[in-house]
Amino acid sequence: MSWPYPPKLAHRGAGKLAPENTLAAMRLGASFGYAMFEFDVKLSGDGVLLLMHDATLDRTTDGTGRVAGFAFGELARLDAGGWHSAAYAGEPIPTLAQVARWLLRNGRMANIEIKPCPGREAETGAAAALEARQLWQGAAVPPILSSFSETALDAARRAAPELPRALLFGELPGDWLQRCLALGCVALDAHHAALTEAVIADAHRAGLRVIAYTVNEPARAGELFGWGLDALITDAVDLIAP
Ligand code: G3P
Ligand code: CA
């Protein structure tokens, strides 16, 4: 496929400089010039797609318990910014729809990481793909859907096969290429420590692009791009120019 995406993506909005997976983080990342944002999406108990990394609320909100244990109306009342710093107190958990509207109005692109709560892999993958199709209908550049869950990514493929997909890996298994191709992926999305020049060349020979996460050292970014890397995801939006 053509590759309309920029070489650098802001991780969870603006890395650690703002509360992750919030609109405030996207605004901060955009202020550093970032044009594309990676963020984590999962389902509330009543089926609303929202931004949250963890399966539980405790680390990044003033709530406790499982995300899947609450309806979105309850989650919307939580503070998802005060844990980070006082300046962000009261920042809400955004829905995928709210973030999509902000990104599209501001001419920014998305990498939606499908991060299902345990047991909800297929349901979350299908829901994310169908909603992304609807939200980005007519957009110049579609979002990339990524996931560590092959079940979620397969469900996304069945629901909206036209949306580009990337399979995430921490360590690379021997059959990473076959697994990417089986899901019709456009890219391998790997922890940067798992990547070598040979892996990137193998991916390219098979027609795949390569994305690396989470690259926070400018020197490492330079090394990876020297090997032919297509894109990286970074927390260091202040140190790595977009
Ligand atoms: O999407 C790449 C990266 O964000 C995966 O790791 O734990 O930050 O979601 P994590
Ligand atoms: Ca992520």
GROMACS .gro file of C-alpha atoms and ligand atoms in nm:
model
  253
    1MET     CA    1   0.000   0.000   0.000
    2SER     CA    2   0.100   0.362  -0.025
    3TRP     CA    3   0.236   0.488   0.307
    4PRO     CA    4   0.092   0.830   0.388
    5TYR     CA    5   0.209   0.825   0.750
    6PRO     CA    6   0.479   1.041   0.908
    7PRO     CA    7   0.803   0.885   1.039
    8LYS     CA    8   0.735   0.975   1.402
    9LEU     CA    9   0.425   0.914   1.614
   10ALA     CA   10   0.357   1.050   1.962
   11HIS     CA   11   0.302   0.769   2.214
   12ARG     CA   12  -0.026   0.790   2.409
   13GLY     CA   13  -0.056   1.155   2.298
   14ALA     CA   14   0.254   1.317   2.443
   15GLY     CA   15   0.441   1.037   2.618
   16LYS     CA   16   0.492   1.117   2.984
   17LEU     CA   17   0.463   1.496   2.951
   18ALA     CA   18   0.084   1.494   2.992
   19PRO     CA   19  -0.168   1.238   3.118
   20GLU     CA   20  -0.158   0.952   2.870
   21ASN     CA   21  -0.451   0.879   2.639
   22THR     CA   22  -0.626   1.213   2.694
   23LEU     CA   23  -0.715   1.498   2.463
   24ALA     CA   24  -0.485   1.721   2.671
   25ALA     CA   25  -0.197   1.491   2.576
   26MET     CA   26  -0.289   1.508   2.207
   27ARG     CA   27  -0.297   1.887   2.224
   28LEU     CA   28   0.047   1.892   2.385
   29GLY     CA   29   0.188   1.646   2.131
   30ALA     CA   30   0.044   1.859   1.852
   31SER     CA   31   0.208   2.169   2.002
   32PHE     CA   32   0.544   1.996   1.945
   33GLY     CA   33   0.445   1.946   1.580
   34TYR     CA   34   0.340   1.582   1.595
   35ALA     CA   35   0.097   1.489   1.318
   36MET     CA   36   0.016   1.132   1.424
   37PHE     CA   37  -0.079   0.984   1.759
   38GLU     CA   38  -0.071   0.634   1.901
   39PHE     CA   39  -0.330   0.563   2.171
   40ASP     CA   40  -0.491   0.266   2.344
   41VAL     CA   41  -0.858   0.176   2.301
   42LYS     CA   42  -1.084  -0.061   2.492
   43LEU     CA   43  -1.455  -0.109   2.571
   44SER     CA   44  -1.646   0.015   2.874
   45GLY     CA   45  -1.887  -0.227   3.039
   46ASP     CA   46  -2.166  -0.095   2.819
   47GLY     CA   47  -1.972  -0.111   2.493
   48VAL     CA   48  -1.834   0.241   2.449
   49LEU     CA   49  -1.485   0.260   2.298
   50LEU     CA   50  -1.261   0.476   2.517
   51LEU     CA   51  -0.896   0.557   2.561
   52MET     CA   52  -0.717   0.371   2.842
   53HIS     CA   53  -0.401   0.165   2.860
   54ASP     CA   54  -0.466  -0.054   3.162
   55ALA     CA   55  -0.755  -0.295   3.216
   56THR     CA   56  -0.807  -0.129   3.555
   57LEU     CA   57  -0.871   0.234   3.648
   58ASP     CA   58  -0.632   0.260   3.940
   59ARG     CA   59  -0.309   0.388   3.780
   60THR     CA   60  -0.443   0.662   3.553
   61THR     CA   61  -0.768   0.778   3.714
   62ASP     CA   62  -0.913   0.852   4.058
   63GLY     CA   63  -1.131   0.541   4.025
   64THR     CA   64  -1.061   0.182   4.116
   65GLY     CA   65  -1.153  -0.151   3.963
   66ARG     CA   66  -1.194  -0.294   3.618
   67VAL     CA   67  -1.275  -0.065   3.323
   68ALA     CA   68  -1.513  -0.335   3.197
   69GLY     CA   69  -1.701  -0.320   3.528
   70PHE     CA   70  -1.841   0.029   3.460
   71ALA     CA   71  -2.075   0.193   3.213
   72PHE     CA   72  -1.920   0.485   3.026
   73GLY     CA   73  -2.148   0.730   3.206
   74GLU     CA   74  -1.972   0.639   3.530
   75LEU     CA   75  -1.624   0.643   3.373
   76ALA     CA   76  -1.689   0.988   3.222
   77ARG     CA   77  -1.710   1.136   3.574
   78LEU     CA   78  -1.358   1.021   3.668
   79ASP     CA   79  -1.046   1.240   3.674
   80ALA     CA   80  -0.790   1.099   3.430
   81GLY     CA   81  -0.544   1.386   3.469
   82GLY     CA   82  -0.489   1.460   3.838
   83TRP     CA   83  -0.271   1.149   3.886
   84HIS     CA   84  -0.021   1.307   3.645
   85SER     CA   85  -0.006   1.661   3.785
   86ALA     CA   86  -0.229   1.929   3.932
   87ALA     CA   87  -0.236   2.124   3.607
   88TYR     CA   88  -0.430   1.840   3.444
   89ALA     CA   89  -0.676   1.769   3.726
   90GLY     CA   90  -1.025   1.709   3.592
   91GLU     CA   91  -0.914   1.591   3.249
   92PRO     CA   92  -1.172   1.330   3.142
   93ILE     CA   93  -1.132   0.988   2.984
   94PRO     CA   94  -1.207   1.051   2.616
   95THR     CA   95  -1.407   0.828   2.386
   96LEU     CA   96  -1.264   0.713   2.054
   97ALA     CA   97  -1.530   0.926   1.885
   98GLN     CA   98  -1.420   1.242   2.067
   99VAL     CA   99  -1.055   1.182   1.983
  100ALA     CA  100  -1.134   1.106   1.619
  101ARG     CA  101  -1.325   1.433   1.587
  102TRP     CA  102  -1.035   1.629   1.740
  103LEU     CA  103  -0.777   1.457   1.520
  104LEU     CA  104  -0.974   1.507   1.200
  105ARG     CA  105  -1.055   1.872   1.275
  106ASN     CA  106  -0.689   1.936   1.343
  107GLY     CA  107  -0.554   1.745   1.043
  108ARG     CA  108  -0.382   1.475   1.253
  109MET     CA  109  -0.355   1.099   1.198
  110ALA     CA  110  -0.416   0.803   1.426
  111ASN     CA  111  -0.266   0.471   1.524
  112ILE     CA  112  -0.542   0.303   1.723
  113GLU     CA  113  -0.392   0.032   1.941
  114ILE     CA  114  -0.672  -0.213   2.018
  115LYS     CA  115  -0.600  -0.303   2.382
  116PRO     CA  116  -0.887  -0.533   2.484
  117CYS     CA  117  -0.979  -0.610   2.841
  118PRO     CA  118  -0.913  -0.981   2.905
  119GLY     CA  119  -1.177  -1.199   2.740
  120ARG     CA  120  -1.310  -0.921   2.516
  121GLU     CA  121  -1.054  -0.953   2.235
  122ALA     CA  122  -1.279  -1.030   1.938
  123GLU     CA  123  -1.558  -0.800   2.054
  124THR     CA  124  -1.318  -0.509   2.098
  125GLY     CA  125  -1.138  -0.569   1.768
  126ALA     CA  126  -1.463  -0.573   1.571
  127ALA     CA  127  -1.609  -0.272   1.753
  128ALA     CA  128  -1.294  -0.064   1.708
  129ALA     CA  129  -1.274  -0.141   1.337
  130LEU     CA  130  -1.641  -0.069   1.270
  131GLU     CA  131  -1.632   0.257   1.464
  132ALA     CA  132  -1.304   0.364   1.302
  133ARG     CA  133  -1.453   0.298   0.959
  134GLN     CA  134  -1.750   0.520   1.042
  135LEU     CA  135  -1.552   0.797   1.213
  136TRP     CA  136  -1.285   0.821   0.943
  137GLN     CA  137  -1.529   0.779   0.651
  138GLY     CA  138  -1.415   1.010   0.373
  139ALA     CA  139  -1.091   1.103   0.553
  140ALA     CA  140  -0.780   1.143   0.340
  141VAL     CA  141  -0.576   0.905   0.555
  142PRO     CA  142  -0.721   0.607   0.744
  143PRO     CA  143  -0.610   0.518   1.096
  144ILE     CA  144  -0.373   0.225   1.141
  145LEU     CA  145  -0.523  -0.041   1.367
  146SER     CA  146  -0.266  -0.228   1.574
  147SER     CA  147  -0.280  -0.488   1.849
  148PHE     CA  148  -0.077  -0.744   2.040
  149SER     CA  149  -0.392  -0.959   2.021
  150GLU     CA  150  -0.416  -1.158   1.700
  151THR     CA  151  -0.775  -1.244   1.794
  152ALA     CA  152  -0.860  -0.873   1.811
  153LEU     CA  153  -0.680  -0.792   1.489
  154ASP     CA  154  -0.846  -1.082   1.307
  155ALA     CA  155  -1.187  -0.958   1.424
  156ALA     CA  156  -1.094  -0.609   1.304
  157ARG     CA  157  -0.997  -0.753   0.965
  158ARG     CA  158  -1.330  -0.933   0.930
  159ALA     CA  159  -1.526  -0.623   1.036
  160ALA     CA  160  -1.345  -0.362   0.824
  161PRO     CA  161  -1.090  -0.533   0.597
  162GLU     CA  162  -1.004  -0.208   0.418
  163LEU     CA  163  -0.846  -0.049   0.728
  164PRO     CA  164  -0.468  -0.094   0.753
  165ARG     CA  165  -0.344  -0.322   1.030
  166ALA     CA  166  -0.016  -0.375   1.216
  167LEU     CA  167   0.066  -0.668   1.446
  168LEU     CA  168   0.249  -0.575   1.767
  169PHE     CA  169   0.527  -0.783   1.918
  170GLY     CA  170   0.746  -0.738   2.224
  171GLU     CA  171   0.994  -1.012   2.142
  172LEU     CA  172   0.986  -1.138   1.785
  173PRO     CA  173   0.882  -1.505   1.748
  174GLY     CA  174   1.037  -1.709   1.468
  175ASP     CA  175   0.714  -1.692   1.266
  176TRP     CA  176   0.653  -1.315   1.300
  177LEU     CA  177   0.636  -1.268   0.923
  178GLN     CA  178   0.382  -1.544   0.863
  179ARG     CA  179   0.168  -1.410   1.148
  180CYS     CA  180   0.172  -1.056   1.004
  181LEU     CA  181   0.087  -1.182   0.658
  182ALA     CA  182  -0.190  -1.413   0.785
  183LEU     CA  183  -0.368  -1.106   0.924
  184GLY     CA  184  -0.319  -0.907   0.605
  185CYS     CA  185  -0.108  -0.652   0.790
  186VAL     CA  186   0.059  -0.357   0.622
  187ALA     CA  187   0.322  -0.334   0.895
  188LEU     CA  188   0.516  -0.512   1.165
  189ASP     CA  189   0.504  -0.305   1.486
  190ALA     CA  190   0.779  -0.422   1.721
  191HIS     CA  191   0.961  -0.318   2.036
  192HIS     CA  192   1.270  -0.144   1.906
  193ALA     CA  193   1.505  -0.379   2.093
  194ALA     CA  194   1.368  -0.670   1.886
  195LEU     CA  195   1.456  -0.504   1.556
  196THR     CA  196   1.769  -0.553   1.349
  197GLU     CA  197   1.866  -0.434   1.005
  198ALA     CA  198   1.798  -0.789   0.877
  199VAL     CA  199   1.447  -0.802   1.026
  200ILE     CA  200   1.360  -0.469   0.867
  201ALA     CA  201   1.496  -0.590   0.531
  202ASP     CA  202   1.296  -0.916   0.560
  203ALA     CA  203   0.978  -0.720   0.633
  204HIS     CA  204   1.036  -0.488   0.340
  205ARG     CA  205   1.102  -0.781   0.103
  206ALA     CA  206   0.763  -0.923   0.207
  207GLY     CA  207   0.593  -0.588   0.138
  208LEU     CA  208   0.554  -0.487   0.503
  209ARG     CA  209   0.647  -0.155   0.660
  210VAL     CA  210   0.812  -0.151   1.002
  211ILE     CA  211   0.711   0.056   1.305
  212ALA     CA  212   0.919   0.059   1.626
  213TYR     CA  213   0.802   0.140   1.980
  214THR     CA  214   0.887   0.308   2.217
  215VAL     CA  215   1.200   0.490   2.097
  216ASN     CA  216   1.298   0.769   2.334
  217GLU     CA  217   1.668   0.820   2.253
  218PRO     CA  218   1.750   1.036   1.949
  219ALA     CA  219   2.064   0.829   1.877
  220ARG     CA  220   1.864   0.505   1.871
  221ALA     CA  221   1.609   0.670   1.642
  222GLY     CA  222   1.890   0.759   1.403
  223GLU     CA  223   2.024   0.404   1.407
  224LEU     CA  224   1.682   0.255   1.332
  225PHE     CA  225   1.610   0.498   1.047
  226GLY     CA  226   1.957   0.414   0.913
  227TRP     CA  227   1.842   0.052   0.894
  228GLY     CA  228   1.537   0.157   0.690
  229LEU     CA  229   1.275   0.186   0.967
  230ASP     CA  230   0.951   0.341   0.840
  231ALA     CA  231   0.817   0.493   1.161
  232LEU     CA  232   0.876   0.510   1.534
  233ILE     CA  233   0.652   0.576   1.831
  234THR     CA  234   0.803   0.797   2.100
  235ASP     CA  235   0.736   0.940   2.443
  236ALA     CA  236   1.010   1.199   2.383
  237VAL     CA  237   0.806   1.450   2.184
  238ASP     CA  238   1.027   1.724   2.332
  239LEU     CA  239   1.358   1.559   2.233
  240ILE     CA  240   1.278   1.390   1.900
  241ALA     CA  241   1.156   1.637   1.639
  242PRO     CA  242   0.854   1.515   1.445
  243G3P     O1  243   0.164   0.071   2.022
  243G3P     C1  244   0.291   0.048   2.068
  243G3P     C2  245   0.306   0.054   2.218
  243G3P     O2  246   0.222   0.154   2.269
  243G3P     C3  247   0.275  -0.077   2.282
  243G3P     O3  248   0.304  -0.080   2.419
  243G3P     O4  249   0.230  -0.086   2.655
  243G3P     O5  250   0.279   0.130   2.548
  243G3P     O6  251   0.077   0.003   2.484
  243G3P     P1  252   0.218  -0.004   2.530
  244CA      CA  253  -0.006   0.152   2.324
   0.00000   0.00000   0.00000
